[in-house]
Amino acid sequence: MKVLAIETSCDETAVAVVAGEKLSNGFSFQVLQSALISQANLHAEYGGVYPNLAKREHEKNLPIIFEKFTNKNIDAIAVTQGPGLEPALWSGITFAQNLAKEWQKPLIPINHMEGHLISSLAQPTENHSSILQNTRMPLLALLVSGGHTELILSKEWFRYEVIGETLDDAVGEAFDKVARMLGLPYPGGPEISKLAERVRSAKDSPLHAEESPWKLPRPMLNSKNLDFSFSGLKTAVLYALRDLTKESPLQEDEKAAFAREFEDAVADVLIAKTRKALAETGAKTFVIGGGVAANAFLRESLKKLFETEFPEVDFRLPDLSITGDNAIMIAEAALARALSGLDDTTKGEIRAVGNLSIATK
Ligand code: KG4
Ligand code: ZN
């Protein structure tokens, strides 16, 4: 089966055609064509994504990208319905609906977070292909992006329960806001990560201490539930920076050390809650998905957690090529669902849902 997918939930305009096959114990996917235009540079000026600008850019870029698509021999069209910025979502939905009508193909609305989850479970093989197989349930997923921070429990395929989530800011959002406070460009996650890595690897630097000279809080580290909160951490950064820069601006290596402490604080909380969720659910498979899954330190910390404390859990790290928003993940979610016999095709109009939840109960 071949699916053409369109993703416009945030600041990436993406289209992909992916072929999928059902295996006895999973799925295989092959990316036939994929293209993406990032608007990140445009939004950098605003320090975050500006919804109406995103919409305008998606509307401008979709036909430009689409023109290059030679794979017209497809079985269905998939499009992100939500969650995301509604004006941005609408541009993809309108485009997909017109295309479905013109080509007389079924249209499948997809949840963006399910796209992150399913594509992250698949392991890459050669030739733009990946295989998603042998997934033992229950599955625990940590989804971390610019808009979400959630722990998902899945006891059977395509059924999801949100067992923990952020009460305020998403972790990617915290990365972006703290980066902005440090004078780093948008999107801030990769910038903070780069700076922090410099300190971690520069063993001869005086700032490469095991203990950071500044201590930030680890919000909700010891709370009884699996929820998160990052807005307090962000405020703590604001106050700490205000104090530190009273006399003079931060030096480059101080900035890097501060970025390291922030990354440590975030990772400590994410690891602690993951550990707690694994113990509580007895999950047999774990996956991390979403833009923040690209974070090198978080990936390392998770690896260590699974090696030392949960060696029996099947631990899946997504390939770095698909952690950020893309249309391949939307196609893969649509394929996995359709190949499993789920009929999500809609006869009527699809409506963008900005706060669409992944929860099925
Ligand atoms: O999934 P995604 O591409 O878009 C949303 O669905 O939100 O996630 C984007 C988020 C941004 O906040 C970005 O700063 C963050 O992912 N991010 C990172 C890294 N790469 C991207 N955060 C920390 N470390 C990274 N290496
Ligand atoms: Zn995303």
Coordinates of C-alpha atoms and ligand atoms in Angstrom, one line a residue:
M1 CA 0.0 0.0 0.0
K2 CA 1.2 3.5 -0.8
V3 CA 0.3 6.6 1.1
L4 CA 1.0 10.3 0.3
A5 CA 1.2 12.3 3.6
I6 CA 1.1 16.0 4.3
E7 CA 2.2 17.5 7.6
T8 CA 1.8 21.2 8.4
S9 CA 1.1 21.3 12.2
C10 CA 3.9 23.7 13.1
D11 CA 6.7 25.3 11.1
E12 CA 7.7 22.5 8.8
T13 CA 5.9 22.0 5.5
A14 CA 6.4 18.4 4.6
V15 CA 5.1 15.9 2.0
A16 CA 6.1 12.2 1.7
V17 CA 5.1 9.1 -0.2
V18 CA 5.7 5.9 1.7
A19 CA 5.0 2.3 0.8
G20 CA 4.1 -0.1 3.5
E21 CA 3.6 -3.8 3.9
K22 CA 2.3 -5.9 6.7
L23 CA 4.7 -8.5 8.1
S24 CA 3.7 -11.4 10.3
N25 CA 4.9 -9.5 13.4
G26 CA 4.8 -5.8 12.3
F27 CA 5.3 -3.6 9.3
S28 CA 8.0 -2.6 6.8
F29 CA 8.1 0.9 5.4
Q30 CA 9.9 2.3 2.4
V31 CA 10.2 6.0 1.8
L32 CA 9.7 6.6 -2.0
Q33 CA 9.8 10.3 -1.9
S34 CA 10.0 12.9 0.8
A35 CA 10.5 16.7 0.9
L36 CA 10.4 19.4 3.6
I37 CA 10.7 23.1 3.8
S38 CA 11.5 24.4 7.3
Q39 CA 10.3 27.9 8.2
A40 CA 12.4 28.0 11.4
N41 CA 14.6 30.8 10.1
L42 CA 11.5 33.0 9.4
H43 CA 10.1 32.4 12.9
A44 CA 13.5 33.0 14.5
E45 CA 12.8 36.7 14.4
Y46 CA 9.8 36.2 16.7
G47 CA 11.6 33.8 19.0
G48 CA 8.9 31.2 18.4
V49 CA 6.3 30.1 15.8
Y50 CA 3.9 32.7 14.6
P51 CA 0.7 30.8 13.6
N52 CA -0.5 33.1 10.8
L53 CA 2.9 33.4 9.3
A54 CA 3.2 29.6 9.4
K55 CA -0.2 29.2 7.6
R56 CA 0.8 31.7 4.9
E57 CA 4.1 29.9 4.4
H58 CA 2.5 26.4 4.3
E59 CA 0.1 27.7 1.7
K60 CA 2.9 29.1 -0.4
N61 CA 5.2 26.1 0.0
L62 CA 2.8 23.1 -0.4
P63 CA 2.3 23.6 -4.2
I64 CA 6.1 24.2 -4.6
I65 CA 7.0 21.0 -2.8
F66 CA 4.1 19.0 -4.4
E67 CA 5.1 19.9 -7.9
K68 CA 8.2 17.8 -7.5
F69 CA 6.3 14.7 -6.5
T70 CA 6.3 12.2 -9.3
N71 CA 4.7 9.4 -7.3
K72 CA 1.0 9.8 -8.2
N73 CA 0.3 6.1 -8.0
I74 CA -0.9 6.0 -4.4
D75 CA -3.7 4.4 -2.5
A76 CA -4.6 7.0 0.0
I77 CA -3.8 10.5 1.2
A78 CA -3.0 11.1 4.9
V79 CA -2.9 14.5 6.6
T80 CA -2.1 15.7 10.1
Q81 CA -5.4 16.7 11.9
G82 CA -3.8 17.8 15.1
P83 CA -2.5 18.6 17.6
G84 CA -0.7 21.7 16.4
L85 CA -1.4 25.3 15.5
E86 CA -4.9 25.4 14.0
P87 CA -4.2 27.9 11.2
A88 CA -1.2 25.8 10.2
L89 CA -3.1 22.6 10.4
W90 CA -5.9 24.0 8.2
S91 CA -3.5 24.7 5.3
G92 CA -2.5 21.1 5.1
I93 CA -6.0 19.8 5.5
T94 CA -7.4 22.0 2.8
F95 CA -4.6 21.0 0.4
A96 CA -5.1 17.3 1.2
Q97 CA -8.9 17.5 0.8
N98 CA -8.6 19.2 -2.6
L99 CA -6.1 16.6 -3.7
A100 CA -8.2 13.7 -2.5
K101 CA -11.2 15.1 -4.4
E102 CA -9.2 15.6 -7.6
W103 CA -7.5 12.2 -7.5
Q104 CA -10.5 10.4 -6.0
K105 CA -8.5 8.9 -3.2
P106 CA -9.5 8.2 0.4
L107 CA -8.4 10.7 2.9
I108 CA -7.0 9.6 6.3
P109 CA -6.7 12.1 9.2
I110 CA -3.7 11.4 11.5
N111 CA -2.8 12.4 15.0
H112 CA 0.6 14.1 14.9
M113 CA 1.7 12.5 18.2
E114 CA 0.8 9.0 17.0
G115 CA 3.0 9.8 14.0
H116 CA 5.9 10.5 16.3
L117 CA 5.2 7.4 18.3
I118 CA 4.9 4.9 15.4
S119 CA 7.7 6.2 13.3
S120 CA 10.0 6.2 16.4
L121 CA 9.3 2.5 17.0
A122 CA 10.5 1.6 13.5
Q123 CA 14.2 0.8 13.1
P124 CA 16.0 2.0 9.9
T125 CA 17.4 -0.5 7.4
E126 CA 19.2 0.3 4.2
N127 CA 17.6 2.2 1.3
H128 CA 15.3 4.6 3.1
S129 CA 13.4 1.7 4.6
S130 CA 12.6 0.8 8.1
I131 CA 11.0 -2.1 10.0
L132 CA 8.7 -2.0 12.9
Q133 CA 8.4 -5.4 14.4
N134 CA 8.3 -7.6 17.5
T135 CA 6.7 -4.9 19.7
R136 CA 5.9 -6.5 23.0
M137 CA 3.1 -4.9 24.9
P138 CA 2.5 -3.0 27.1
L139 CA 4.4 -0.2 25.3
L140 CA 5.5 2.9 27.2
A141 CA 6.2 6.0 25.1
L142 CA 7.8 9.3 26.2
L143 CA 6.7 12.0 23.7
V144 CA 8.6 15.2 24.0
S145 CA 8.2 18.0 21.5
G146 CA 7.6 21.8 21.3
G147 CA 4.0 21.4 22.3
H148 CA 3.9 18.1 24.3
T149 CA 5.5 16.2 27.1
E150 CA 3.6 13.1 27.8
L151 CA 4.0 9.5 29.0
I152 CA 1.7 7.2 27.0
L153 CA 0.8 3.6 27.9
S154 CA -0.3 1.3 25.1
K155 CA -1.6 -2.2 26.0
E156 CA -2.7 -3.0 22.5
W157 CA -1.9 -1.5 19.1
F158 CA -3.5 1.9 18.5
R159 CA -5.0 2.2 22.0
Y160 CA -3.3 4.9 24.1
E161 CA -3.7 6.1 27.6
V162 CA -2.0 9.3 28.8
I163 CA -0.5 8.3 32.2
G164 CA 1.6 11.5 32.7
E165 CA 1.8 14.9 31.1
T166 CA 3.1 18.4 31.6
L167 CA 0.9 20.7 33.7
D168 CA 2.2 23.8 32.0
D169 CA 5.1 24.1 29.5
A170 CA 6.3 21.4 27.2
V171 CA 9.9 20.4 27.5
G172 CA 10.8 21.6 23.9
E173 CA 9.1 24.9 24.7
A174 CA 11.3 25.2 27.9
F175 CA 14.4 24.6 25.8
D176 CA 13.3 27.2 23.3
K177 CA 12.5 29.8 26.0
V178 CA 15.7 29.2 28.0
A179 CA 17.7 29.4 24.8
R180 CA 16.1 32.8 24.1
M181 CA 17.1 34.0 27.6
L182 CA 20.6 32.9 26.8
G183 CA 20.6 34.9 23.6
L184 CA 20.5 31.8 21.4
P185 CA 18.5 31.6 18.2
Y186 CA 15.2 29.7 17.6
P187 CA 14.7 26.7 17.7
G188 CA 16.7 26.7 21.0
G189 CA 16.8 22.9 21.7
P190 CA 19.6 22.1 19.4
E191 CA 21.5 25.2 20.4
I192 CA 21.4 24.5 24.1
S193 CA 22.4 20.9 23.4
K194 CA 25.4 22.0 21.3
L195 CA 26.6 24.3 24.1
A196 CA 26.0 21.8 26.8
E197 CA 27.9 19.1 24.9
R198 CA 30.9 21.4 24.6
V199 CA 31.1 21.6 28.4
R200 CA 30.5 17.9 28.8
S201 CA 33.3 17.0 26.4
A202 CA 35.8 19.8 27.4
K203 CA 37.3 17.8 30.2
D204 CA 40.1 20.4 30.8
S205 CA 37.7 23.3 31.2
P206 CA 37.2 24.6 34.8
L207 CA 33.5 24.6 34.1
H208 CA 33.5 20.9 33.4
A209 CA 32.9 20.1 37.0
E210 CA 30.7 17.2 38.0
E211 CA 28.6 19.6 39.9
S212 CA 27.5 22.8 38.2
P213 CA 28.3 26.0 40.0
W214 CA 24.6 26.9 39.6
K215 CA 21.9 24.6 40.8
L216 CA 18.5 24.7 39.1
P217 CA 15.3 23.0 40.5
R218 CA 14.1 19.6 39.3
P219 CA 10.4 20.3 39.3
M220 CA 8.1 17.4 40.5
L221 CA 11.1 15.1 40.6
N222 CA 9.7 13.3 43.7
S223 CA 5.9 13.9 43.1
K224 CA 3.8 10.8 43.5
N225 CA 2.4 11.0 40.0
L226 CA 3.9 10.9 36.5
D227 CA 3.2 14.5 35.6
F228 CA 5.7 17.1 34.7
S229 CA 6.1 20.9 35.1
F230 CA 8.6 23.0 33.4
S231 CA 7.4 26.6 33.8
G232 CA 9.0 26.8 37.3
L233 CA 12.3 25.7 35.9
K234 CA 12.0 28.4 33.2
T235 CA 11.3 31.0 35.9
A236 CA 14.2 29.8 38.0
V237 CA 16.5 30.2 34.9
L238 CA 15.2 33.8 34.5
Y239 CA 16.0 34.7 38.1
A240 CA 19.3 33.0 38.1
L241 CA 20.4 34.7 34.9
R242 CA 19.1 38.1 36.3
D243 CA 21.4 37.6 39.3
L244 CA 24.4 36.3 37.3
T245 CA 24.3 39.1 34.8
K246 CA 23.9 42.0 37.2
E247 CA 27.5 43.0 36.9
S248 CA 28.5 41.7 33.5
P249 CA 27.0 39.6 30.8
L250 CA 27.7 35.8 30.9
Q251 CA 30.9 34.7 29.3
E252 CA 30.6 32.1 26.5
D253 CA 31.9 29.2 28.7
E254 CA 29.6 30.3 31.6
K255 CA 26.7 30.3 29.2
A256 CA 27.7 26.8 28.1
A257 CA 27.9 25.6 31.7
F258 CA 24.5 27.1 32.4
A259 CA 23.0 25.3 29.4
R260 CA 24.5 22.1 30.7
E261 CA 22.9 22.6 34.1
F262 CA 19.5 23.3 32.4
E263 CA 19.8 20.2 30.3
D264 CA 20.8 18.1 33.4
A265 CA 17.7 19.4 35.2
V266 CA 15.4 18.4 32.4
A267 CA 17.0 15.0 31.9
D268 CA 16.9 14.3 35.6
V269 CA 13.1 14.8 35.7
L270 CA 12.5 13.0 32.4
I271 CA 14.6 10.0 33.5
A272 CA 13.0 9.9 37.0
K273 CA 9.5 9.9 35.6
T274 CA 10.4 7.3 33.0
R275 CA 11.8 5.0 35.6
K276 CA 8.7 5.4 37.8
A277 CA 6.4 4.7 34.8
L278 CA 8.4 1.6 33.8
A279 CA 8.1 0.3 37.4
E280 CA 4.4 1.0 37.6
T281 CA 3.3 -0.3 34.2
G282 CA 5.7 -3.2 33.7
A283 CA 6.2 -2.0 30.1
K284 CA 8.0 -4.5 27.9
T285 CA 8.9 -1.9 25.2
F286 CA 9.9 1.7 25.5
V287 CA 10.1 4.4 22.9
I288 CA 10.9 8.1 22.9
G289 CA 9.5 10.3 20.2
G290 CA 9.2 14.0 19.2
G291 CA 11.7 16.8 18.4
V292 CA 13.4 16.6 21.8
A293 CA 14.2 12.9 21.2
A294 CA 17.1 14.3 19.2
N295 CA 18.8 15.5 22.4
A296 CA 22.1 13.7 22.7
F297 CA 22.4 13.9 26.4
L298 CA 18.8 12.6 26.9
R299 CA 19.5 9.8 24.5
E300 CA 22.7 8.8 26.4
S301 CA 20.9 9.1 29.8
L302 CA 18.1 6.9 28.6
K303 CA 20.5 4.3 27.2
K304 CA 22.2 4.2 30.6
L305 CA 18.9 3.8 32.4
F306 CA 17.9 0.8 30.3
E307 CA 21.3 -0.9 30.3
T308 CA 21.7 -0.7 34.1
E309 CA 18.1 -0.9 35.5
F310 CA 15.8 -2.3 32.8
P311 CA 17.9 -4.5 30.5
E312 CA 14.9 -6.7 29.8
V313 CA 12.9 -3.9 28.3
D314 CA 13.1 -3.5 24.5
F315 CA 14.4 0.1 24.2
R316 CA 13.8 1.9 20.9
L317 CA 15.5 5.2 20.0
P318 CA 14.3 6.9 16.9
D319 CA 16.7 7.6 14.0
L320 CA 17.8 11.2 14.1
S321 CA 16.4 11.7 10.6
I322 CA 12.8 11.4 11.9
T323 CA 12.8 13.0 15.3
G324 CA 11.8 16.5 14.0
D325 CA 8.5 17.0 12.3
N326 CA 8.2 15.4 8.9
A327 CA 5.6 13.7 6.7
I328 CA 7.1 10.3 6.7
M329 CA 5.9 9.8 10.3
I330 CA 2.3 10.7 9.2
A331 CA 2.5 8.3 6.3
E332 CA 3.8 5.5 8.6
A333 CA 1.1 6.0 11.2
A334 CA -1.6 5.9 8.4
L335 CA 0.0 2.8 6.9
A336 CA 0.3 0.9 10.2
R337 CA -3.4 1.7 10.9
A338 CA -4.7 0.9 7.5
L339 CA -2.7 -2.3 7.1
S340 CA -4.1 -3.4 10.5
G341 CA -7.6 -3.1 9.1
L342 CA -8.6 0.1 10.7
D343 CA -10.8 2.3 8.5
D344 CA -10.1 5.9 9.4
T345 CA -11.1 7.3 6.0
T346 CA -13.5 10.1 6.3
K347 CA -16.4 10.8 3.9
G348 CA -17.0 14.2 5.3
E349 CA -14.8 17.2 5.9
I350 CA -11.8 17.0 8.2
R351 CA -11.6 19.6 10.9
A352 CA -8.3 20.8 12.4
V353 CA -8.1 20.1 16.1
G354 CA -5.4 22.1 17.8
N355 CA -5.5 20.2 21.0
L356 CA -6.3 16.8 19.6
S357 CA -5.3 14.2 22.2
I358 CA -3.7 10.8 21.5
A359 CA -5.8 9.2 24.2
T360 CA -8.3 6.6 23.1
K361 CA -10.0 6.3 26.4
Ligands
KG4_1 O1 8.4 17.5 17.3 P1 8.9 18.8 16.9 O2 9.8 18.9 15.8 O3 7.7 19.8 16.7 C1 6.6 19.8 17.5 O4 5.7 18.9 17.3 O5 6.6 20.6 18.5 O6 9.7 19.4 18.2 C2 10.3 20.6 18.2 C3 11.0 20.9 19.5 C4 11.5 22.3 19.6 O7 11.1 22.8 20.9 C5 13.0 22.1 19.6 O8 13.7 23.1 20.3 C6 13.2 20.8 20.2 O9 12.1 20.0 19.7 N1 14.5 20.1 19.9 C7 15.4 19.8 20.8 C8 16.5 19.3 20.1 N2 16.2 19.3 18.8 C9 14.9 19.8 18.7 N3 15.4 20.0 22.1 C10 16.5 19.6 22.8 N4 17.6 19.1 22.2 C11 17.7 18.9 20.8 N5 18.7 18.4 20.2
ZN2 ZN 6.1 17.1 16.5

